[in-house]
Coordinates of N, CA and C in Angstrom, one line a residue:
X228 N 36.7 32.0 24.5 CA 36.2 31.5 23.3 C 37.2 30.7 22.5
X229 N 38.4 31.3 22.4 CA 39.5 30.7 21.7 C 39.9 29.4 22.3
X230 N 39.9 29.4 23.7 CA 40.2 28.2 24.4 C 39.2 27.1 24.2
X231 N 38.0 27.4 24.1 CA 36.9 26.4 23.8 C 37.1 25.7 22.4
X232 N 37.5 26.5 21.5 CA 37.8 26.0 20.1 C 39.0 25.1 20.1
X233 N 40.0 25.4 20.9 CA 41.2 24.6 21.0 C 40.8 23.3 21.7
X234 N 40.1 23.3 22.7 CA 39.7 22.1 23.4 C 38.8 21.2 22.6
X235 N 37.9 21.8 21.8 CA 37.1 21.1 20.9 C 37.9 20.4 19.8
X236 N 38.9 21.1 19.3 CA 39.7 20.5 18.3 C 40.6 19.3 18.8
X237 N 41.0 19.4 20.1 CA 41.7 18.4 20.7 C 40.8 17.2 21.0
X238 N 39.6 17.4 21.4 CA 38.7 16.3 21.8 C 38.1 15.6 20.6
X239 N 38.0 16.2 19.4 CA 37.4 15.6 18.3 C 38.0 14.3 17.8
X240 N 39.3 14.1 17.8 CA 39.9 12.8 17.4 C 39.5 11.7 18.4
X241 N 39.3 12.0 19.6 CA 38.9 11.0 20.6 C 37.5 10.5 20.5
X242 N 36.7 11.1 19.6 CA 35.3 10.7 19.6 C 35.0 9.5 18.7
X243 N 36.1 9.1 17.9 CA 36.0 7.9 17.1 C 35.6 8.2 15.6
X244 N 35.3 9.5 15.3 CA 35.0 9.8 13.9 C 36.3 9.8 13.1
X245 N 36.2 9.3 11.9 CA 37.3 9.2 11.0 C 36.8 9.6 9.6
X246 N 37.6 10.3 8.9 CA 37.2 10.6 7.5 C 37.0 9.4 6.7
X247 N 35.9 9.4 5.9 CA 35.6 8.2 5.1 C 36.6 8.0 4.0
X248 N 37.0 9.1 3.4 CA 37.9 9.0 2.2 C 39.3 9.4 2.7
X249 N 39.8 8.9 3.8 CA 41.1 9.2 4.3 C 42.1 8.6 3.3
X250 N 43.1 9.4 3.0 CA 44.1 8.9 2.0 C 43.8 9.4 0.6
X251 N 42.7 10.1 0.4 CA 42.4 10.6 -0.9 C 42.2 9.5 -1.9
X252 N 42.7 9.7 -3.1 CA 42.5 8.8 -4.3 C 43.3 7.5 -4.0
X253 N 44.3 7.5 -3.2 CA 45.1 6.3 -2.9 C 44.6 5.6 -1.6
X254 N 43.6 6.1 -1.0 CA 43.1 5.5 0.2 C 42.3 4.2 0.0
X255 N 42.1 3.4 1.0 CA 41.4 2.1 0.8 C 40.0 2.2 0.3
X256 N 39.2 3.3 0.7 CA 37.9 3.4 0.2 C 37.8 3.8 -1.3
X257 N 38.6 4.8 -1.7 CA 38.7 5.2 -3.1 C 39.2 4.1 -4.0
X258 N 40.1 3.3 -3.5 CA 40.6 2.2 -4.4 C 39.6 1.1 -4.5
X259 N 38.9 0.8 -3.4 CA 37.8 -0.2 -3.5 C 36.7 0.3 -4.4
X260 N 36.3 1.5 -4.3 CA 35.2 2.0 -5.2 C 35.7 2.0 -6.7
X261 N 37.0 2.2 -6.9 CA 37.5 2.2 -8.3 C 37.5 0.8 -8.9
X262 N 37.2 -0.2 -8.1 CA 37.2 -1.6 -8.6 C 35.8 -2.2 -8.7
X263 N 34.8 -1.3 -8.7 CA 33.4 -1.7 -8.9 C 33.0 -1.4 -10.3
X264 N 32.5 -2.5 -10.9 CA 32.0 -2.4 -12.3 C 30.5 -2.3 -12.2
X265 N 29.9 -1.4 -13.0 CA 28.4 -1.2 -13.0 C 27.8 -2.1 -14.1
X266 N 27.0 -3.0 -13.7 CA 26.3 -3.9 -14.6 C 25.3 -3.1 -15.5
X267 N 24.8 -3.7 -16.5 CA 23.8 -3.0 -17.4 C 22.5 -2.9 -16.6
X268 N 21.8 -1.7 -16.8 CA 20.6 -1.4 -16.1 C 19.6 -1.1 -17.2
X269 N 18.4 -1.6 -17.2 CA 17.4 -1.5 -18.3 C 16.8 -0.1 -18.3
X270 N 16.4 0.3 -19.5 CA 15.6 1.5 -19.7 C 16.4 2.8 -19.7
X271 N 15.6 3.9 -19.9 CA 16.2 5.2 -19.9 C 16.7 5.6 -18.5
X272 N 15.8 5.3 -17.5 CA 16.2 5.5 -16.1 C 17.5 4.7 -15.8
X273 N 17.6 3.5 -16.3 CA 18.8 2.7 -16.1 C 20.0 3.3 -16.7
X274 N 19.9 3.8 -17.9 CA 21.0 4.5 -18.6 C 21.5 5.7 -17.8
X275 N 20.5 6.5 -17.3 CA 20.9 7.7 -16.5 C 21.6 7.2 -15.2
X276 N 21.1 6.2 -14.6 CA 21.6 5.7 -13.3 C 23.0 5.1 -13.5
X277 N 23.2 4.3 -14.6 CA 24.5 3.7 -14.8 C 25.5 4.8 -15.1
X278 N 25.2 5.8 -15.9 CA 26.1 6.9 -16.1 C 26.5 7.7 -14.8
X279 N 25.5 7.9 -14.0 CA 25.7 8.6 -12.8 C 26.6 7.8 -11.8
X280 N 26.4 6.5 -11.8 CA 27.2 5.6 -11.0 C 28.7 5.6 -11.5
X281 N 28.8 5.4 -12.8 CA 30.2 5.4 -13.4 C 30.9 6.7 -13.2
X282 N 30.2 7.8 -13.2 CA 30.9 9.1 -12.9 C 31.4 9.2 -11.5
X283 N 30.7 8.5 -10.6 CA 31.1 8.6 -9.2 C 32.1 7.5 -8.8
X284 N 32.2 6.4 -9.5 CA 33.1 5.3 -9.2 C 34.2 5.4 -10.2
X285 N 35.3 6.1 -9.9 CA 36.4 6.2 -10.8 C 37.1 4.9 -11.0
X286 N 37.4 4.5 -12.2 CA 38.1 3.3 -12.5 C 39.5 3.3 -12.0
X287 N 39.8 2.3 -11.2 CA 41.2 2.2 -10.6 C 42.2 1.6 -11.6
X288 N 41.7 1.0 -12.7 CA 42.6 0.5 -13.7 C 43.1 -0.9 -13.4
X289 N 42.8 -1.4 -12.3 CA 43.3 -2.8 -11.9 C 42.3 -3.9 -12.1
X290 N 41.3 -3.6 -12.9 CA 40.3 -4.6 -13.1 C 39.2 -4.7 -12.0
X291 N 38.0 -5.0 -12.4 CA 36.9 -5.0 -11.4 C 37.0 -6.2 -10.4
X292 N 36.8 -5.8 -9.2 CA 36.8 -6.8 -8.1 C 35.3 -7.1 -7.7
X293 N 34.5 -6.1 -8.0 CA 33.0 -6.2 -7.7 C 32.2 -5.8 -8.9
X294 N 31.0 -6.3 -8.9 CA 30.0 -5.9 -9.9 C 28.8 -5.4 -9.2
X295 N 28.3 -4.3 -9.6 CA 27.1 -3.7 -9.0 C 25.9 -3.9 -9.9
X296 N 25.0 -4.7 -9.4 CA 23.8 -5.0 -10.1 C 22.6 -4.2 -9.5
X297 N 22.0 -3.4 -10.4 CA 20.9 -2.5 -10.0 C 19.6 -2.8 -10.7
X298 N 18.5 -2.9 -10.0 CA 17.2 -2.9 -10.6 C 16.4 -1.7 -10.1
X299 N 15.8 -1.0 -11.1 CA 15.1 0.2 -10.8 C 13.6 0.1 -10.9
X300 N 12.9 0.9 -10.0 CA 11.5 1.0 -10.1 C 11.2 2.5 -10.2
X301 N 10.7 2.9 -11.4 CA 10.5 4.3 -11.7 C 9.0 4.5 -11.9
X302 N 8.3 5.3 -11.0 CA 6.9 5.4 -11.1 C 6.5 6.9 -11.0
X303 N 5.5 7.3 -11.8 CA 4.9 8.6 -11.7 C 3.4 8.4 -11.2
X304 N 3.1 9.1 -10.2 CA 1.7 9.0 -9.6 C 1.1 10.4 -9.6
X305 N -0.1 10.5 -10.0 CA -0.9 11.7 -10.0 C -1.4 12.0 -8.6
X306 N -1.2 13.2 -8.1 CA -1.6 13.5 -6.7 C -2.7 14.5 -6.7
X307 N -2.5 15.7 -7.2 CA -3.6 16.7 -7.2 C -4.5 16.5 -8.4
X308 N -5.8 16.3 -8.0 CA -6.8 16.0 -9.1 C -7.9 17.1 -8.9
X309 N -8.2 17.8 -10.1 CA -9.3 18.7 -10.1 C -10.7 18.1 -10.2
X310 N -11.7 18.8 -10.2 CA -13.1 18.3 -10.3 C -13.3 17.7 -11.7
X311 N -12.6 18.1 -12.7 CA -12.7 17.6 -14.0 C -11.8 16.4 -14.3
X312 N -11.3 15.8 -13.2 CA -10.4 14.6 -13.2 C -9.0 14.9 -13.8
X313 N -8.6 16.2 -14.0 CA -7.3 16.5 -14.5 C -6.3 16.5 -13.4
X314 N -5.1 15.9 -13.6 CA -4.1 15.9 -12.6 C -3.3 17.2 -12.6
X315 N -3.1 17.8 -11.4 CA -2.4 19.0 -11.3 C -1.0 18.9 -10.7
X316 N -0.8 17.8 -10.1 CA 0.5 17.5 -9.4 C 0.9 16.1 -9.5
X317 N 2.2 15.8 -9.8 CA 2.6 14.4 -9.9 C 3.8 14.2 -8.9
X318 N 4.0 12.9 -8.6 CA 5.1 12.5 -7.8 C 5.9 11.5 -8.6
X319 N 7.2 11.7 -8.8 CA 8.0 10.7 -9.5 C 8.9 10.1 -8.4
X320 N 8.8 8.8 -8.3 CA 9.6 8.1 -7.3 C 10.5 7.1 -8.1
X321 N 11.8 7.2 -7.7 CA 12.8 6.3 -8.3 C 13.4 5.5 -7.1
X322 N 13.2 4.2 -7.2 CA 13.7 3.3 -6.2 C 14.7 2.3 -6.8
X323 N 15.8 2.0 -6.1 CA 16.8 1.1 -6.7 C 17.1 0.0 -5.6
X324 N 17.1 -1.2 -6.1 CA 17.5 -2.4 -5.3 C 18.9 -2.7 -5.9
X325 N 19.9 -2.7 -5.1 CA 21.2 -3.0 -5.7 C 21.9 -4.1 -4.9
X326 N 22.8 -4.8 -5.6 CA 23.6 -5.8 -4.9 C 25.0 -5.7 -5.4
X327 N 25.9 -5.8 -4.5 CA 27.4 -5.7 -4.8 C 27.8 -7.2 -4.7
X328 N 28.3 -7.6 -5.9 CA 28.7 -9.0 -6.1 C 30.2 -9.1 -6.2
X329 N 30.8 -10.0 -5.4 CA 32.2 -10.3 -5.5 C 32.5 -11.1 -6.8
X330 N 33.2 -10.6 -7.7 CA 33.4 -11.3 -9.0 C 34.3 -12.5 -8.8
X331 N 35.0 -12.7 -7.7 CA 35.9 -13.9 -7.6 C 35.1 -15.1 -7.3
X332 N 34.0 -15.0 -6.5 CA 33.3 -16.2 -6.1 C 31.8 -16.0 -6.4
X333 N 31.3 -14.9 -6.9 CA 29.9 -14.7 -7.2 C 29.0 -14.4 -5.9
X334 N 29.6 -14.2 -4.8 CA 28.9 -14.0 -3.5 C 28.3 -12.6 -3.5
X335 N 27.1 -12.4 -3.0 CA 26.5 -11.1 -2.8 C 27.0 -10.6 -1.5
X336 N 27.8 -9.5 -1.5 CA 28.4 -9.0 -0.2 C 27.6 -7.9 0.4
X337 N 26.7 -7.3 -0.5 CA 25.9 -6.1 0.0 C 24.6 -6.2 -0.8
X338 N 23.5 -6.1 -0.1 CA 22.2 -6.1 -0.7 C 21.4 -5.0 0.0
X339 N 21.0 -4.0 -0.8 CA 20.4 -2.8 -0.1 C 19.5 -2.1 -1.1
X340 N 18.8 -1.1 -0.6 CA 17.9 -0.3 -1.5 C 18.2 1.2 -1.2
X341 N 17.8 2.0 -2.2 CA 18.0 3.4 -2.1 C 16.8 4.0 -3.0
X342 N 16.5 5.3 -2.6 CA 15.4 5.9 -3.4 C 15.2 7.3 -3.1
X343 N 14.5 8.0 -3.9 CA 14.1 9.4 -3.7 C 12.9 9.7 -4.5
X344 N 12.2 10.8 -4.1 CA 11.0 11.3 -4.8 C 11.2 12.7 -5.2
X345 N 10.4 13.1 -6.2 CA 10.3 14.5 -6.7 C 8.9 14.9 -7.0
X346 N 8.5 16.1 -6.7 CA 7.2 16.6 -7.0 C 7.3 17.3 -8.4
X347 N 6.2 17.2 -9.2 CA 6.2 17.8 -10.5 C 4.8 18.5 -10.6
X348 N 4.9 19.8 -11.1 CA 3.6 20.5 -11.4 C 3.2 20.2 -12.8
X349 N 1.9 19.8 -12.9 CA 1.4 19.5 -14.3 C 0.8 20.8 -14.8
X350 N 1.3 21.3 -15.9 CA 0.8 22.6 -16.4 C 0.0 22.4 -17.7
X351 N -0.5 23.5 -18.3 CA -1.3 23.4 -19.5 C -0.5 22.8 -20.7
X352 N 0.8 23.2 -20.8 CA 1.7 22.7 -21.8 C 2.1 21.3 -21.6
X353 N 1.8 20.4 -22.4 CA 2.2 19.0 -22.3 C 3.7 18.8 -22.4
X354 N 4.3 19.7 -23.3 CA 5.7 19.6 -23.5 C 6.4 20.0 -22.2
X355 N 5.9 21.1 -21.5 CA 6.6 21.5 -20.3 C 6.5 20.4 -19.2
X356 N 5.3 19.8 -19.2 CA 5.2 18.7 -18.2 C 6.1 17.5 -18.4
X357 N 6.2 17.1 -19.7 CA 7.2 16.1 -20.1 C 8.6 16.5 -19.8
X358 N 9.0 17.7 -20.1 CA 10.3 18.2 -19.7 C 10.6 18.2 -18.2
X359 N 9.6 18.5 -17.4 CA 9.7 18.5 -16.0 C 9.9 17.1 -15.5
X360 N 9.1 16.1 -16.1 CA 9.3 14.7 -15.7 C 10.7 14.2 -16.0
X361 N 11.2 14.6 -17.2 CA 12.5 14.1 -17.6 C 13.6 14.7 -16.7
X362 N 13.4 16.0 -16.4 CA 14.4 16.7 -15.5 C 14.4 16.1 -14.1
X363 N 13.2 15.7 -13.6 CA 13.1 15.1 -12.3 C 13.8 13.7 -12.3
X364 N 13.6 13.0 -13.4 CA 14.3 11.7 -13.5 C 15.8 11.8 -13.5
X365 N 16.3 12.8 -14.2 CA 17.8 13.1 -14.2 C 18.3 13.4 -12.8
X366 N 17.5 14.3 -12.1 CA 17.9 14.7 -10.8 C 17.8 13.5 -9.8
X367 N 16.8 12.7 -9.9 CA 16.6 11.6 -9.0 C 17.7 10.5 -9.3
X368 N 18.1 10.4 -10.5 CA 19.2 9.4 -10.8 C 20.5 9.8 -10.1
X369 N 20.8 11.1 -10.1 CA 22.0 11.6 -9.4 C 21.9 11.4 -7.9
X370 N 20.7 11.7 -7.3 CA 20.5 11.6 -5.9 C 20.6 10.1 -5.5
X371 N 20.0 9.2 -6.2 CA 20.0 7.8 -5.8 C 21.4 7.2 -6.0
X372 N 22.1 7.7 -7.1 CA 23.5 7.2 -7.3 C 24.4 7.7 -6.1
X373 N 24.2 8.9 -5.7 CA 24.9 9.4 -4.5 C 24.7 8.5 -3.3
X374 N 23.4 8.1 -3.1 CA 23.1 7.3 -1.9 C 23.8 5.9 -2.0
X375 N 23.7 5.3 -3.2 CA 24.4 4.0 -3.5 C 25.9 4.1 -3.2
X376 N 26.5 5.1 -3.8 CA 28.0 5.2 -3.6 C 28.4 5.5 -2.2
X377 N 27.6 6.3 -1.5 CA 27.8 6.5 0.0 C 27.7 5.2 0.7
X378 N 26.8 4.3 0.4 CA 26.6 3.0 1.1 C 27.8 2.1 0.7
X379 N 28.2 2.1 -0.5 CA 29.3 1.3 -1.0 C 30.6 1.8 -0.2
X380 N 30.8 3.1 -0.1 CA 31.9 3.6 0.6 C 32.0 3.2 2.1
X381 N 30.8 3.2 2.7 CA 30.7 2.7 4.1 C 31.1 1.2 4.2
X382 N 30.6 0.4 3.2 CA 30.9 -1.0 3.2 C 32.4 -1.2 3.0
X383 N 33.0 -0.4 2.0 CA 34.5 -0.5 1.8 C 35.3 -0.1 3.0
X384 N 34.8 0.9 3.7 CA 35.5 1.3 4.9 C 35.6 0.2 6.0
X385 N 34.5 -0.6 6.1 CA 34.4 -1.6 7.1 C 35.0 -2.9 6.6
X386 N 35.3 -3.1 5.3 CA 35.9 -4.3 4.7 C 37.0 -4.0 3.8
X387 N 38.1 -3.4 4.3 CA 39.2 -3.1 3.5 C 39.9 -4.4 3.0
X388 N 40.3 -4.4 1.7 CA 41.0 -5.5 1.2 C 42.1 -5.0 0.2

């Protein structure tokens, strides 16, 4: 058993997998992500998304090389409907179309989408339902921001500068 673990550890570097954030905060991916400026995003969902993205993209202090433009589509859809036409379940979907723009020449170097959904129970208390919808939006903003940053990191890994 010990021998198999040693062989596995020796074979792993040969498989071509490499750590995305090699070099830590001084590595090429982290320094590229630190040079991304998040553009203004409309609405409450946009404010949450922009804050989530800024939290994940640490400022490198050397000025922005890229600008991240994000457009959000936030929808709540009623799913479960009773005989009296009352909604009992909702789905909140947050979709983002984002573009990474090179600030030197204005070229779009990455154009992609990200998104996630959350289910919400509609209860008797309107306040509780609104609170659940807001909590879902906060959670979805973090999930979609993680998706966007992961895609930016993969781009930075393939295009070190």
